[in-house]
Tab-separated table of N, CA and C in Angstrom:
chain	number	residue	atom	x	y	z
A	1290	VAL	N	118.570	94.212	99.454
A	1290	VAL	CA	117.344	94.995	99.435
A	1290	VAL	C	117.540	96.241	100.294
A	1291	LEU	N	117.182	97.387	99.737
A	1291	LEU	CA	117.304	98.630	100.482
A	1291	LEU	C	116.160	98.737	101.466
A	1292	GLN	N	116.494	98.999	102.721
A	1292	GLN	CA	115.473	99.220	103.733
A	1292	GLN	C	115.547	100.669	104.177
A	1293	LEU	N	114.390	101.299	104.286
A	1293	LEU	CA	114.291	102.687	104.686
A	1293	LEU	C	113.529	102.768	105.997
A	1294	LEU	N	114.135	103.389	106.989
A	1294	LEU	CA	113.525	103.492	108.304
A	1294	LEU	C	113.324	104.966	108.633
A	1295	GLN	N	112.077	105.359	108.802
A	1295	GLN	CA	111.729	106.749	109.043
A	1295	GLN	C	111.641	107.064	110.527
A	1296	SER	N	111.890	108.332	110.845
A	1296	SER	CA	111.693	108.840	112.202
A	1296	SER	C	111.341	110.319	112.102
A	1297	GLY	N	110.874	110.867	113.203
A	1297	GLY	CA	110.453	112.259	113.216
A	1297	GLY	C	108.955	112.360	113.044
A	1298	GLY	N	108.493	113.548	112.695
A	1298	GLY	CA	107.068	113.776	112.555
A	1298	GLY	C	106.438	114.079	113.893
A	1299	GLY	N	105.108	114.049	113.926
A	1299	GLY	CA	104.375	114.348	115.140
A	1299	GLY	C	103.355	115.426	114.921
A	1300	SER	N	102.998	116.105	116.003
A	1300	SER	CA	101.969	117.138	115.953
A	1300	SER	C	102.573	118.501	116.260
A	1301	VAL	N	102.104	119.504	115.550
A	1301	VAL	CA	102.619	120.859	115.727
A	1301	VAL	C	101.517	121.844	115.375
A	1302	GLN	N	101.616	123.040	115.918
A	1302	GLN	CA	100.656	124.078	115.563
A	1302	GLN	C	101.079	124.767	114.273
A	1303	ALA	N	100.106	125.364	113.620
A	1303	ALA	CA	100.377	126.088	112.381
A	1303	ALA	C	101.487	127.107	112.597
A	1304	GLY	N	102.379	127.167	111.623
A	1304	GLY	CA	103.529	128.052	111.725
A	1304	GLY	C	104.758	127.393	112.305
A	1305	GLY	N	104.587	126.209	112.833
A	1305	GLY	CA	105.691	125.494	113.461
A	1305	GLY	C	106.542	124.734	112.464
A	1306	SER	N	107.508	123.991	113.010
A	1306	SER	CA	108.475	123.266	112.189
A	1306	SER	C	108.626	121.831	112.679
A	1307	LEU	N	108.968	120.962	111.749
A	1307	LEU	CA	109.279	119.574	112.058
A	1307	LEU	C	110.368	119.102	111.112
A	1308	ARG	N	111.083	118.078	111.536
A	1308	ARG	CA	112.071	117.454	110.661
A	1308	ARG	C	111.826	115.957	110.607
A	1309	LEU	N	111.795	115.439	109.395
A	1309	LEU	CA	111.675	114.012	109.168
A	1309	LEU	C	113.028	113.446	108.768
A	1310	SER	N	113.276	112.220	109.182
A	1310	SER	CA	114.514	111.536	108.818
A	1310	SER	C	114.178	110.178	108.207
A	1311	CYS	N	115.077	109.724	107.344
A	1311	CYS	CA	114.884	108.442	106.666
A	1311	CYS	C	116.261	107.814	106.523
A	1312	ALA	N	116.499	106.745	107.258
A	1312	ALA	CA	117.809	106.101	107.259
A	1312	ALA	C	117.812	104.919	106.305
A	1313	GLY	N	118.871	104.841	105.506
A	1313	GLY	CA	119.006	103.732	104.567
A	1313	GLY	C	120.387	103.762	103.961
A	1314	SER	N	120.677	102.788	103.143
A	1314	SER	CA	122.010	102.694	102.548
A	1314	SER	C	122.095	103.584	101.322
A	1315	LEU	N	122.207	104.895	101.534
A	1315	LEU	CA	122.105	105.852	100.444
A	1315	LEU	C	123.356	105.926	99.589
A	1316	ASN	N	124.485	105.499	100.103
A	1316	ASN	CA	125.706	105.717	99.335
A	1316	ASN	C	126.169	104.476	98.591
A	1317	ARG	N	125.343	103.447	98.555
A	1317	ARG	CA	125.741	102.243	97.858
A	1317	ARG	C	125.426	102.307	96.370
A	1318	ARG	N	124.408	103.000	96.029
A	1318	ARG	CA	124.012	103.092	94.634
A	1318	ARG	C	123.604	104.525	94.311
A	1319	PHE	N	123.347	104.784	93.052
A	1319	PHE	CA	122.995	106.140	92.619
A	1319	PHE	C	121.483	106.305	92.601
A	1320	TYR	N	120.945	106.516	93.806
A	1320	TYR	CA	119.508	106.655	93.940
A	1320	TYR	C	119.040	108.092	93.821
A	1321	THR	N	117.821	108.277	93.332
A	1321	THR	CA	117.051	109.473	93.635
A	1321	THR	C	116.253	109.161	94.890
A	1322	MET	N	116.287	110.084	95.850
A	1322	MET	CA	115.533	109.922	97.084
A	1322	MET	C	114.446	110.983	97.134
A	1323	ALA	N	113.312	110.630	97.711
A	1323	ALA	CA	112.193	111.573	97.702
A	1323	ALA	C	111.324	111.413	98.935
A	1324	TRP	N	110.520	112.424	99.148
A	1324	TRP	CA	109.467	112.394	100.162
A	1324	TRP	C	108.122	112.535	99.454
A	1325	PHE	N	107.181	111.711	99.872
A	1325	PHE	CA	105.801	111.778	99.414
A	1325	PHE	C	104.909	111.933	100.621
A	1326	ARG	N	103.663	112.323	100.376
A	1326	ARG	CA	102.701	112.394	101.473
A	1326	ARG	C	101.327	112.003	100.960
A	1327	GLN	N	100.524	111.530	101.888
A	1327	GLN	CA	99.164	111.128	101.545
A	1327	GLN	C	98.237	111.507	102.684
A	1328	ALA	N	97.282	112.363	102.370
A	1328	ALA	CA	96.271	112.767	103.326
A	1328	ALA	C	95.069	111.845	103.181
A	1329	PRO	N	94.257	111.716	104.235
A	1329	PRO	CA	93.078	110.843	104.147
A	1329	PRO	C	92.176	111.217	102.975
A	1330	GLY	N	91.816	110.235	102.179
A	1330	GLY	CA	90.937	110.464	101.052
A	1330	GLY	C	91.572	111.079	99.834
A	1331	LYS	N	92.888	111.268	99.876
A	1331	LYS	CA	93.590	111.888	98.753
A	1331	LYS	C	94.653	110.944	98.218
A	1332	GLU	N	95.073	111.206	96.999
A	1332	GLU	CA	96.137	110.419	96.397
A	1332	GLU	C	97.491	110.810	96.979
A	1333	ARG	N	98.425	109.883	96.881
A	1333	ARG	CA	99.780	110.174	97.327
A	1333	ARG	C	100.401	111.201	96.393
A	1334	GLU	N	101.038	112.209	96.959
A	1334	GLU	CA	101.636	113.259	96.146
A	1334	GLU	C	103.109	113.436	96.491
A	1335	GLY	N	103.878	113.800	95.486
A	1335	GLY	CA	105.288	114.055	95.690
A	1335	GLY	C	105.500	115.380	96.386
A	1336	VAL	N	106.417	115.406	97.334
A	1336	VAL	CA	106.723	116.612	98.085
A	1336	VAL	C	108.058	117.198	97.621
A	1337	ALA	N	109.095	116.359	97.590
A	1337	ALA	CA	110.427	116.832	97.202
A	1337	ALA	C	111.300	115.639	96.870
A	1338	LEU	N	112.286	115.872	96.027
A	1338	LEU	CA	113.264	114.830	95.727
A	1338	LEU	C	114.664	115.425	95.692
A	1339	ILE	N	115.639	114.531	95.854
A	1339	ILE	CA	117.041	114.903	95.682
A	1339	ILE	C	117.699	113.780	94.906
A	1340	SER	N	118.371	114.142	93.820
A	1340	SER	CA	118.965	113.132	92.955
A	1340	SER	C	120.309	112.662	93.509
A	1341	ALA	N	120.885	111.694	92.828
A	1341	ALA	CA	122.175	111.165	93.267
A	1341	ALA	C	123.253	112.257	93.316
A	1342	ASN	N	123.189	113.229	92.388
A	1342	ASN	CA	124.197	114.290	92.371
A	1342	ASN	C	123.705	115.595	92.978
A	1343	GLY	N	122.597	115.534	93.725
A	1343	GLY	CA	122.185	116.681	94.517
A	1343	GLY	C	121.161	117.615	93.917
A	1344	ILE	N	120.620	117.285	92.757
A	1344	ILE	CA	119.548	118.105	92.192
A	1344	ILE	C	118.307	117.956	93.055
A	1345	THR	N	117.665	119.080	93.383
A	1345	THR	CA	116.447	119.042	94.185
A	1345	THR	C	115.263	119.553	93.381
A	1346	VAL	N	114.124	118.955	93.640
A	1346	VAL	CA	112.866	119.351	93.017
A	1346	VAL	C	111.813	119.378	94.118
A	1347	TYR	N	110.984	120.423	94.096
A	1347	TYR	CA	109.952	120.573	95.117
A	1347	TYR	C	108.587	120.731	94.475
A	1348	ALA	N	107.575	120.233	95.149
A	1348	ALA	CA	106.206	120.534	94.766
A	1348	ALA	C	105.953	122.017	95.009
A	1349	ASP	N	105.129	122.616	94.185
A	1349	ASP	CA	104.847	124.049	94.324
A	1349	ASP	C	104.302	124.386	95.711
A	1350	SER	N	103.545	123.470	96.278
A	1350	SER	CA	102.883	123.736	97.554
A	1350	SER	C	103.851	123.842	98.723
A	1351	VAL	N	105.090	123.369	98.549
A	1351	VAL	CA	106.042	123.392	99.660
A	1351	VAL	C	107.278	124.233	99.367
A	1352	LYS	N	107.387	124.758	98.178
A	1352	LYS	CA	108.558	125.564	97.822
A	1352	LYS	C	108.728	126.729	98.782
A	1353	GLY	N	109.964	126.917	99.233
A	1353	GLY	CA	110.267	128.001	100.150
A	1353	GLY	C	109.991	127.672	101.606
A	1354	ARG	N	109.324	126.530	101.849
A	1354	ARG	CA	109.015	126.136	103.231
A	1354	ARG	C	109.724	124.845	103.639
A	1355	PHE	N	109.859	123.930	102.705
A	1355	PHE	CA	110.461	122.624	102.984
A	1355	PHE	C	111.841	122.555	102.332
A	1356	THR	N	112.737	121.819	102.974
A	1356	THR	CA	114.068	121.597	102.425
A	1356	THR	C	114.421	120.115	102.535
A	1357	ILE	N	114.780	119.538	101.400
A	1357	ILE	CA	115.228	118.145	101.395
A	1357	ILE	C	116.753	118.122	101.359
A	1358	SER	N	117.333	117.195	102.091
A	1358	SER	CA	118.786	117.080	102.106
A	1358	SER	C	119.165	115.648	102.449
A	1359	LYS	N	120.440	115.331	102.234
A	1359	LYS	CA	120.892	113.986	102.584
A	1359	LYS	C	122.293	114.060	103.152
A	1360	ASP	N	122.578	113.181	104.055
A	1360	ASP	CA	123.892	113.073	104.674
A	1360	ASP	C	124.426	111.692	104.321
A	1361	LYS	N	125.350	111.643	103.381
A	1361	LYS	CA	125.835	110.346	102.920
A	1361	LYS	C	126.615	109.616	104.000
A	1362	ASP	N	127.315	110.362	104.837
A	1362	ASP	CA	128.089	109.719	105.895
A	1362	ASP	C	127.173	108.990	106.868
A	1363	LYS	N	126.027	109.619	107.169
A	1363	LYS	CA	125.069	109.020	108.092
A	1363	LYS	C	124.027	108.172	107.358
A	1364	GLU	N	124.120	108.164	106.015
A	1364	GLU	CA	123.155	107.416	105.201
A	1364	GLU	C	121.726	107.794	105.568
A	1365	THR	N	121.466	109.089	105.669
A	1365	THR	CA	120.167	109.562	106.102
A	1365	THR	C	119.654	110.668	105.193
A	1366	LEU	N	118.374	110.589	104.885
A	1366	LEU	CA	117.657	111.599	104.129
A	1366	LEU	C	116.832	112.421	105.114
A	1367	TYR	N	116.731	113.723	104.874
A	1367	TYR	CA	115.988	114.604	105.765
A	1367	TYR	C	114.952	115.404	104.987
A	1368	LEU	N	113.917	115.809	105.699
A	1368	LEU	CA	112.972	116.795	105.193
A	1368	LEU	C	112.724	117.782	106.317
A	1369	GLU	N	113.239	118.983	106.137
A	1369	GLU	CA	113.021	120.060	107.094
A	1369	GLU	C	111.769	120.810	106.653
A	1370	MET	N	110.781	120.887	107.538
A	1370	MET	CA	109.512	121.501	107.203
A	1370	MET	C	109.271	122.706	108.094
A	1371	ASN	N	109.144	123.865	107.491
A	1371	ASN	CA	108.905	125.105	108.221
A	1371	ASN	C	107.583	125.725	107.778
A	1372	SER	N	107.109	126.664	108.578
A	1372	SER	CA	105.849	127.362	108.266
A	1372	SER	C	104.739	126.370	107.929
A	1373	LEU	N	104.622	125.357	108.731
A	1373	LEU	CA	103.619	124.320	108.472
A	1373	LEU	C	102.210	124.878	108.613
A	1374	ASN	N	101.318	124.352	107.800
A	1374	ASN	CA	99.912	124.717	107.883
A	1374	ASN	C	99.060	123.455	107.886
A	1375	PRO	N	97.796	123.563	108.252
A	1375	PRO	CA	96.953	122.354	108.349
A	1375	PRO	C	96.896	121.544	107.063
A	1376	GLU	N	97.075	122.179	105.912
A	1376	GLU	CA	97.059	121.451	104.641
A	1376	GLU	C	98.266	120.523	104.478
A	1377	ASP	N	99.257	120.665	105.337
A	1377	ASP	CA	100.416	119.770	105.306
A	1377	ASP	C	100.180	118.491	106.095
A	1378	THR	N	99.056	118.397	106.771
A	1378	THR	CA	98.734	117.201	107.542
A	1378	THR	C	98.592	115.997	106.626
A	1379	ALA	N	99.365	114.955	106.900
A	1379	ALA	CA	99.370	113.764	106.058
A	1379	ALA	C	100.310	112.731	106.647
A	1380	MET	N	100.257	111.540	106.082
A	1380	MET	CA	101.281	110.532	106.336
A	1380	MET	C	102.395	110.794	105.334
A	1381	TYR	N	103.607	110.893	105.814
A	1381	TYR	CA	104.752	111.179	104.967
A	1381	TYR	C	105.597	109.919	104.789
A	1382	TYR	N	106.040	109.707	103.549
A	1382	TYR	CA	106.834	108.530	103.214
A	1382	TYR	C	108.122	108.955	102.512
A	1383	CYS	N	109.230	108.322	102.865
A	1383	CYS	CA	110.422	108.478	102.061
A	1383	CYS	C	110.472	107.329	101.050
A	1384	ALA	N	111.167	107.564	99.952
A	1384	ALA	CA	111.218	106.576	98.892
A	1384	ALA	C	112.527	106.692	98.130
A	1385	ALA	N	112.900	105.603	97.475
A	1385	ALA	CA	114.146	105.568	96.719
A	1385	ALA	C	113.905	104.999	95.328
A	1386	ASP	N	114.486	105.657	94.338
A	1386	ASP	CA	114.436	105.201	92.951
A	1386	ASP	C	115.837	104.760	92.559
A	1387	ALA	N	116.014	103.464	92.388
A	1387	ALA	CA	117.340	102.922	92.112
A	1387	ALA	C	117.864	103.320	90.736
A	1388	GLU	N	116.968	103.807	89.844
A	1388	GLU	CA	117.377	104.204	88.502
A	1388	GLU	C	117.693	105.689	88.398
A	1389	ASN	N	117.558	106.420	89.502
A	1389	ASN	CA	117.909	107.845	89.527
A	1389	ASN	C	117.226	108.630	88.405
A	1390	ARG	N	115.921	108.460	88.273
A	1390	ARG	CA	115.195	109.092	87.175
A	1390	ARG	C	114.839	110.556	87.440
A	1391	VAL	N	114.979	111.005	88.687
A	1391	VAL	CA	114.726	112.410	89.045
A	1391	VAL	C	113.289	112.812	88.671
A	1392	ARG	N	112.348	111.986	89.032
A	1392	ARG	CA	110.938	112.239	88.766
A	1392	ARG	C	110.174	112.182	90.087
A	1393	LEU	N	109.274	113.130	90.278
A	1393	LEU	CA	108.521	113.202	91.526
A	1393	LEU	C	107.148	112.560	91.353
A	1394	GLU	N	107.181	111.324	90.899
A	1394	GLU	CA	105.962	110.544	90.723
A	1394	GLU	C	106.171	109.190	91.384
A	1395	SER	N	105.219	108.780	92.192
A	1395	SER	CA	105.415	107.609	93.042
A	1395	SER	C	105.673	106.331	92.255
A	1396	ARG	N	105.186	106.240	91.030
A	1396	ARG	CA	105.315	104.992	90.277
A	1396	ARG	C	106.761	104.663	89.926
A	1397	TRP	N	107.669	105.630	90.021
A	1397	TRP	CA	109.059	105.388	89.658
A	1397	TRP	C	109.886	104.863	90.828
A	1398	TYR	N	109.302	104.786	92.009
A	1398	TYR	CA	110.064	104.487	93.211
A	1398	TYR	C	109.904	103.033	93.619
A	1399	ASP	N	111.059	102.434	93.929
A	1399	ASP	CA	111.106	100.998	94.183
A	1399	ASP	C	111.033	100.659	95.662
A	1400	TYR	N	111.512	101.542	96.507
A	1400	TYR	CA	111.624	101.248	97.928
A	1400	TYR	C	110.945	102.358	98.729
A	1401	TRP	N	110.290	101.947	99.791
A	1401	TRP	CA	109.493	102.887	100.585
A	1401	TRP	C	109.747	102.711	102.072
A	1402	GLY	N	109.722	103.832	102.787
A	1402	GLY	CA	109.740	103.785	104.233
A	1402	GLY	C	108.371	103.404	104.768
A	1403	GLN	N	108.299	103.262	106.087
A	1403	GLN	CA	107.067	102.767	106.709
A	1403	GLN	C	106.024	103.861	106.895
A	1404	GLY	N	106.411	105.111	106.716
A	1404	GLY	CA	105.485	106.228	106.891
A	1404	GLY	C	105.552	106.810	108.288
A	1405	THR	N	105.319	108.123	108.356
A	1405	THR	CA	105.271	108.795	109.641
A	1405	THR	C	104.233	109.907	109.561
A	1406	GLN	N	103.444	110.045	110.594
A	1406	GLN	CA	102.332	110.989	110.581
A	1406	GLN	C	102.803	112.390	110.956
A	1407	VAL	N	102.324	113.360	110.190
A	1407	VAL	CA	102.519	114.776	110.502
A	1407	VAL	C	101.139	115.403	110.626
A	1408	THR	N	100.876	116.016	111.761
A	1408	THR	CA	99.587	116.651	112.005
A	1408	THR	C	99.812	118.105	112.395
A	1409	VAL	N	99.178	119.002	111.651
A	1409	VAL	CA	99.328	120.434	111.908
A	1409	VAL	C	97.963	120.987	112.303
A	1410	SER	N	97.892	121.575	113.469
A	1410	SER	CA	96.627	122.126	113.947
A	1410	SER	C	96.621	123.641	113.771
A	1411	SER	N	95.427	124.175	113.557
A	1411	SER	CA	95.292	125.616	113.327
A	1411	SER	C	95.149	126.374	114.630
């Protein structure tokens, strides 16, 4: 069973930056890895994904500000978040799709991290 352990996040002022990390056994299978977020009272939404061969997809709301990457040697997924604004405030989750479907929809993902809070103040 793939286990995903998240770290990073926290509180930052608007315009600031944060980096999220997600450790797991990324090089054992051909996973698509992704980040999702969920704000209070809202549905979970896809933020970014990276496929097994490095294809990246971003939500329009984060394009040009967020960067997803993975380090296979360290078995870690990252989300670098820049130019943060209060609308980015949410619980962030990493996820893995063992079928490598390259889709940014939560229903395709089999494994989930525990979540980490990101709070951006104005």
